[in-house]
Coordinates of C-alpha atoms and ligand atoms in Angstrom, one line a residue:
M255 CA -14.5 2.4 -116.9
F256 CA -18.1 3.5 -116.5
C257 CA -21.0 1.9 -114.5
D258 CA -24.5 2.0 -115.8
T259 CA -26.3 2.5 -112.5
H260 CA -29.8 1.7 -113.8
C261 CA -31.0 -0.7 -116.5
H262 CA -33.6 -3.4 -117.1
L263 CA -31.8 -6.0 -119.1
F264 CA -34.7 -8.5 -119.2
Q265 CA -35.5 -11.3 -121.6
E266 CA -38.6 -9.5 -122.9
Y267 CA -36.3 -6.8 -124.3
Y268 CA -33.0 -8.4 -125.0
K269 CA -32.4 -11.8 -126.6
D270 CA -28.6 -11.8 -126.3
V271 CA -27.1 -10.5 -123.0
D272 CA -23.6 -11.5 -124.0
K273 CA -23.8 -9.1 -127.0
I274 CA -25.0 -6.3 -124.7
I275 CA -22.1 -6.9 -122.3
L276 CA -19.6 -6.8 -125.2
L277 CA -21.1 -3.6 -126.7
A278 CA -21.0 -2.0 -123.3
K279 CA -17.3 -2.9 -122.8
E280 CA -16.4 -1.5 -126.2
S281 CA -17.9 1.8 -125.0
G282 CA -16.1 1.8 -121.7
V283 CA -18.9 0.4 -119.5
D284 CA -17.8 -2.6 -117.4
R285 CA -20.4 -2.7 -114.6
M286 CA -24.2 -2.5 -114.8
I287 CA -26.8 -2.3 -112.0
V288 CA -30.0 -4.2 -113.1
A289 CA -33.2 -3.0 -111.4
G290 CA -36.1 -5.3 -110.7
C291 CA -39.7 -4.0 -110.9
D292 CA -42.0 -7.0 -110.0
G293 CA -41.9 -10.6 -109.1
K294 CA -40.8 -11.9 -112.4
S295 CA -38.1 -9.3 -113.1
N296 CA -36.7 -9.6 -109.6
Q297 CA -36.1 -13.3 -110.3
E298 CA -34.3 -12.4 -113.5
V299 CA -32.1 -9.9 -111.6
L300 CA -30.9 -12.8 -109.5
E301 CA -30.0 -14.9 -112.6
L302 CA -28.2 -11.9 -114.2
V303 CA -26.0 -11.1 -111.2
Q304 CA -24.3 -14.5 -111.6
R305 CA -22.3 -12.8 -114.3
K306 CA -19.4 -10.7 -113.0
E307 CA -20.5 -7.5 -114.9
F308 CA -23.9 -7.3 -113.2
Y309 CA -25.1 -6.1 -109.8
G310 CA -28.7 -5.9 -108.9
V311 CA -31.4 -4.1 -106.9
L312 CA -34.7 -5.8 -106.0
G313 CA -38.0 -4.0 -105.6
I314 CA -41.6 -3.5 -106.6
H315 CA -42.2 -0.5 -108.9
P316 CA -45.3 1.7 -108.2
E317 CA -46.8 0.8 -111.5
E318 CA -46.7 -2.9 -110.5
I319 CA -48.9 -2.4 -107.5
Y320 CA -51.8 -4.5 -108.7
T321 CA -49.7 -7.3 -110.1
S322 CA -47.5 -7.7 -107.0
T323 CA -48.2 -9.7 -103.9
L324 CA -46.9 -10.2 -100.4
R325 CA -45.0 -13.2 -101.8
D326 CA -43.0 -10.8 -104.0
M327 CA -42.0 -8.8 -100.9
G328 CA -41.0 -12.1 -99.2
F329 CA -38.8 -12.9 -102.2
I330 CA -37.1 -9.5 -101.9
K331 CA -36.4 -9.9 -98.2
E332 CA -35.1 -13.4 -98.7
H333 CA -32.5 -12.4 -101.2
L334 CA -31.2 -9.1 -99.8
S335 CA -28.2 -10.8 -98.2
H336 CA -27.0 -12.0 -101.7
S337 CA -23.5 -10.5 -102.1
K338 CA -24.4 -8.9 -105.5
I339 CA -27.8 -7.5 -104.5
I340 CA -26.8 -4.0 -103.4
G341 CA -30.0 -2.2 -102.8
I342 CA -33.8 -1.9 -102.9
G343 CA -35.3 -0.6 -106.1
E344 CA -36.9 0.3 -108.3
I345 CA -39.4 1.7 -105.8
G346 CA -41.3 5.0 -105.5
L347 CA -44.4 6.9 -106.5
D348 CA -45.9 7.5 -110.0
Y349 CA -49.0 9.7 -110.3
H350 CA -48.8 10.0 -114.1
Y351 CA -51.3 7.4 -115.1
D352 CA -53.0 6.7 -111.7
K353 CA -53.6 9.2 -108.9
E354 CA -56.5 7.2 -107.5
N355 CA -54.3 4.8 -105.7
K356 CA -52.0 7.3 -104.0
D357 CA -52.5 5.7 -100.6
E358 CA -51.7 2.2 -101.8
Q359 CA -48.6 3.5 -103.6
I360 CA -47.4 5.3 -100.5
R361 CA -48.0 2.2 -98.4
L362 CA -46.0 0.0 -100.8
F363 CA -43.2 2.6 -101.0
E364 CA -42.9 3.0 -97.2
A365 CA -43.0 -0.8 -96.7
Q366 CA -39.9 -1.0 -98.9
L367 CA -38.2 2.1 -97.3
G368 CA -38.7 0.5 -93.9
L369 CA -37.1 -2.7 -95.2
A370 CA -34.1 -0.7 -96.6
E371 CA -33.7 1.1 -93.2
E372 CA -33.8 -2.2 -91.3
M373 CA -31.3 -3.9 -93.6
H374 CA -29.1 -0.7 -94.0
M375 CA -29.4 -0.8 -97.7
P376 CA -29.6 2.0 -100.2
V377 CA -32.7 2.7 -102.3
V378 CA -33.3 3.4 -106.0
V379 CA -36.2 5.8 -106.3
H380 CA -38.6 6.3 -109.1
S381 CA -40.7 9.5 -108.7
R382 CA -43.0 10.9 -111.5
E383 CA -45.4 13.8 -110.8
A384 CA -45.1 13.0 -107.1
T385 CA -42.2 15.1 -105.9
L386 CA -43.7 16.4 -102.6
D387 CA -45.0 13.0 -101.5
T388 CA -41.7 11.3 -102.5
I389 CA -39.8 13.8 -100.3
S390 CA -42.1 13.4 -97.3
C391 CA -41.9 9.6 -97.5
L392 CA -38.1 9.6 -97.8
K393 CA -37.8 11.9 -94.8
K394 CA -39.6 9.4 -92.5
Y395 CA -36.8 6.8 -93.0
K396 CA -33.0 6.7 -92.4
V397 CA -32.1 5.8 -96.0
K398 CA -29.8 7.0 -98.7
G399 CA -29.7 6.2 -102.4
V400 CA -30.3 7.5 -105.9
I401 CA -33.2 9.5 -107.4
H402 CA -33.4 7.6 -110.6
S403 CA -34.1 9.5 -113.9
F404 CA -34.0 12.8 -112.1
S405 CA -35.7 15.5 -114.1
G406 CA -37.0 18.0 -111.5
S407 CA -36.2 21.7 -110.8
L408 CA -33.0 23.1 -109.3
E409 CA -34.8 23.5 -106.0
T410 CA -35.9 19.9 -106.0
A411 CA -32.4 18.8 -106.9
K412 CA -31.0 20.7 -104.0
T413 CA -33.6 19.2 -101.6
Y414 CA -32.6 15.6 -102.6
I415 CA -28.9 16.4 -102.4
D416 CA -29.3 17.9 -98.9
M417 CA -31.1 14.7 -97.9
G418 CA -28.0 12.7 -99.0
F419 CA -29.3 11.4 -102.3
L420 CA -27.5 11.2 -105.7
L421 CA -29.3 12.2 -108.9
G422 CA -29.4 9.6 -111.7
V423 CA -28.9 11.3 -115.1
N424 CA -29.8 9.5 -118.3
G425 CA -30.5 10.2 -122.0
V426 CA -33.2 12.7 -121.1
I427 CA -30.5 15.3 -120.7
T428 CA -29.7 15.0 -124.4
F429 CA -33.3 15.7 -125.6
K430 CA -33.9 18.9 -127.3
N431 CA -35.5 21.7 -125.2
C432 CA -34.9 19.7 -122.0
H433 CA -34.7 22.0 -118.9
L434 CA -32.5 19.4 -117.2
K435 CA -29.4 20.7 -118.9
E436 CA -29.8 24.0 -117.1
V437 CA -30.3 22.2 -113.7
I438 CA -27.3 19.9 -114.2
K439 CA -25.1 22.9 -115.2
K440 CA -25.6 24.3 -111.7
I441 CA -25.2 21.0 -109.8
D442 CA -21.8 19.8 -108.6
L443 CA -20.8 16.6 -110.4
H444 CA -20.2 15.0 -107.0
N445 CA -24.0 14.6 -106.8
I446 CA -24.7 12.7 -110.0
V447 CA -24.5 9.2 -111.3
L448 CA -25.0 8.0 -114.9
E449 CA -27.6 5.6 -116.0
T450 CA -29.3 4.5 -119.2
D451 CA -32.7 3.1 -117.9
S452 CA -32.4 0.7 -120.9
P453 CA -34.5 -0.3 -122.8
Y454 CA -36.1 3.2 -122.3
L455 CA -35.0 6.8 -122.8
T456 CA -32.5 6.3 -125.6
P457 CA -30.2 9.3 -125.9
V458 CA -29.7 11.5 -129.0
P459 CA -28.7 10.6 -131.7
F460 CA -30.2 7.1 -131.3
R461 CA -33.7 8.2 -130.2
G462 CA -36.4 5.8 -131.6
K463 CA -34.0 2.8 -131.3
Q464 CA -33.8 0.5 -128.3
N465 CA -31.4 1.7 -125.6
D466 CA -28.6 -0.3 -124.1
P467 CA -25.8 0.3 -121.5
S468 CA -23.2 1.1 -124.2
K469 CA -25.1 4.4 -124.6
I470 CA -23.6 5.6 -121.3
K471 CA -20.8 6.8 -123.5
N472 CA -23.2 9.3 -125.4
I473 CA -24.7 10.5 -122.1
A474 CA -21.2 11.0 -120.7
E475 CA -19.9 12.9 -123.7
F476 CA -22.9 15.2 -123.5
I477 CA -22.3 15.9 -119.8
C478 CA -18.6 16.5 -120.4
E479 CA -19.4 19.1 -123.0
L480 CA -22.0 20.7 -120.7
K481 CA -19.8 20.8 -117.7
D482 CA -16.5 21.3 -119.5
V483 CA -14.7 18.3 -117.9
S484 CA -12.8 15.4 -119.5
I485 CA -14.2 11.9 -119.8
E486 CA -11.5 10.7 -117.4
E487 CA -12.6 13.2 -114.8
L488 CA -16.2 12.3 -115.2
V489 CA -15.4 8.5 -114.8
K490 CA -13.4 9.2 -111.7
I491 CA -16.0 11.4 -110.0
T492 CA -19.1 9.3 -110.8
N493 CA -17.3 6.1 -109.7
E494 CA -16.5 7.8 -106.4
N495 CA -20.1 8.9 -106.1
I496 CA -21.3 5.3 -106.6
K497 CA -19.0 4.0 -103.9
R498 CA -20.5 6.5 -101.4
I499 CA -23.8 4.8 -101.8
F500 CA -23.4 1.3 -103.1
D501 CA -21.1 -1.6 -102.1
I502 CA -19.6 -2.3 -105.5
Ligands
NI798 NI1 -36.1 2.1 -114.5

């Protein structure tokens, strides 16, 4: 069975979580890692992980820098010892909409990287239009983890892999004219994990509709075709990869 290593199954997007779990199981997905982004969603992660199918990571997303407070950091620290909280995320740098606050973003990112190092926990990293700064921040800390929604060049992929990170691959790879296909073709499968980033980034042929973890199946089928491997092989390799990073 597959694991969706990155999704946001929060009440504002999904009314019926039981239905989402059922759909996922029908598509061969039996575990999901829910990623928090701010104070409110981190609390929801803790509620969701009470169900056996869910694991969680807690963190403050760079886009939430103005809505988050020291109290939210306190909440994260307080709950990292929970048996189903398996990492710190979604954290990172995003210069797409706002470059003016680079210094604040880096400070928030490094505070959470420091916490991960101290607690010996993996990180789930979001990096958009910020590759060089992301790499230089990660290099300052002894951490491992996943580069979520990886969509960079082959050279960047190799840099992250050399640093001990896995690349999170989602529906973006199924998009037409996406260069990621060429990069993943040249990357050994032992360096990737599958994710949906639900409710975002719905794979082909469901683009325009809301995403959900059952769509891991479509992403997996696409990668099997691209890499000429069987579904069973992809399940086996990606599950081994997950175990190298996360305590699942
Ligand atoms: Ni995400």
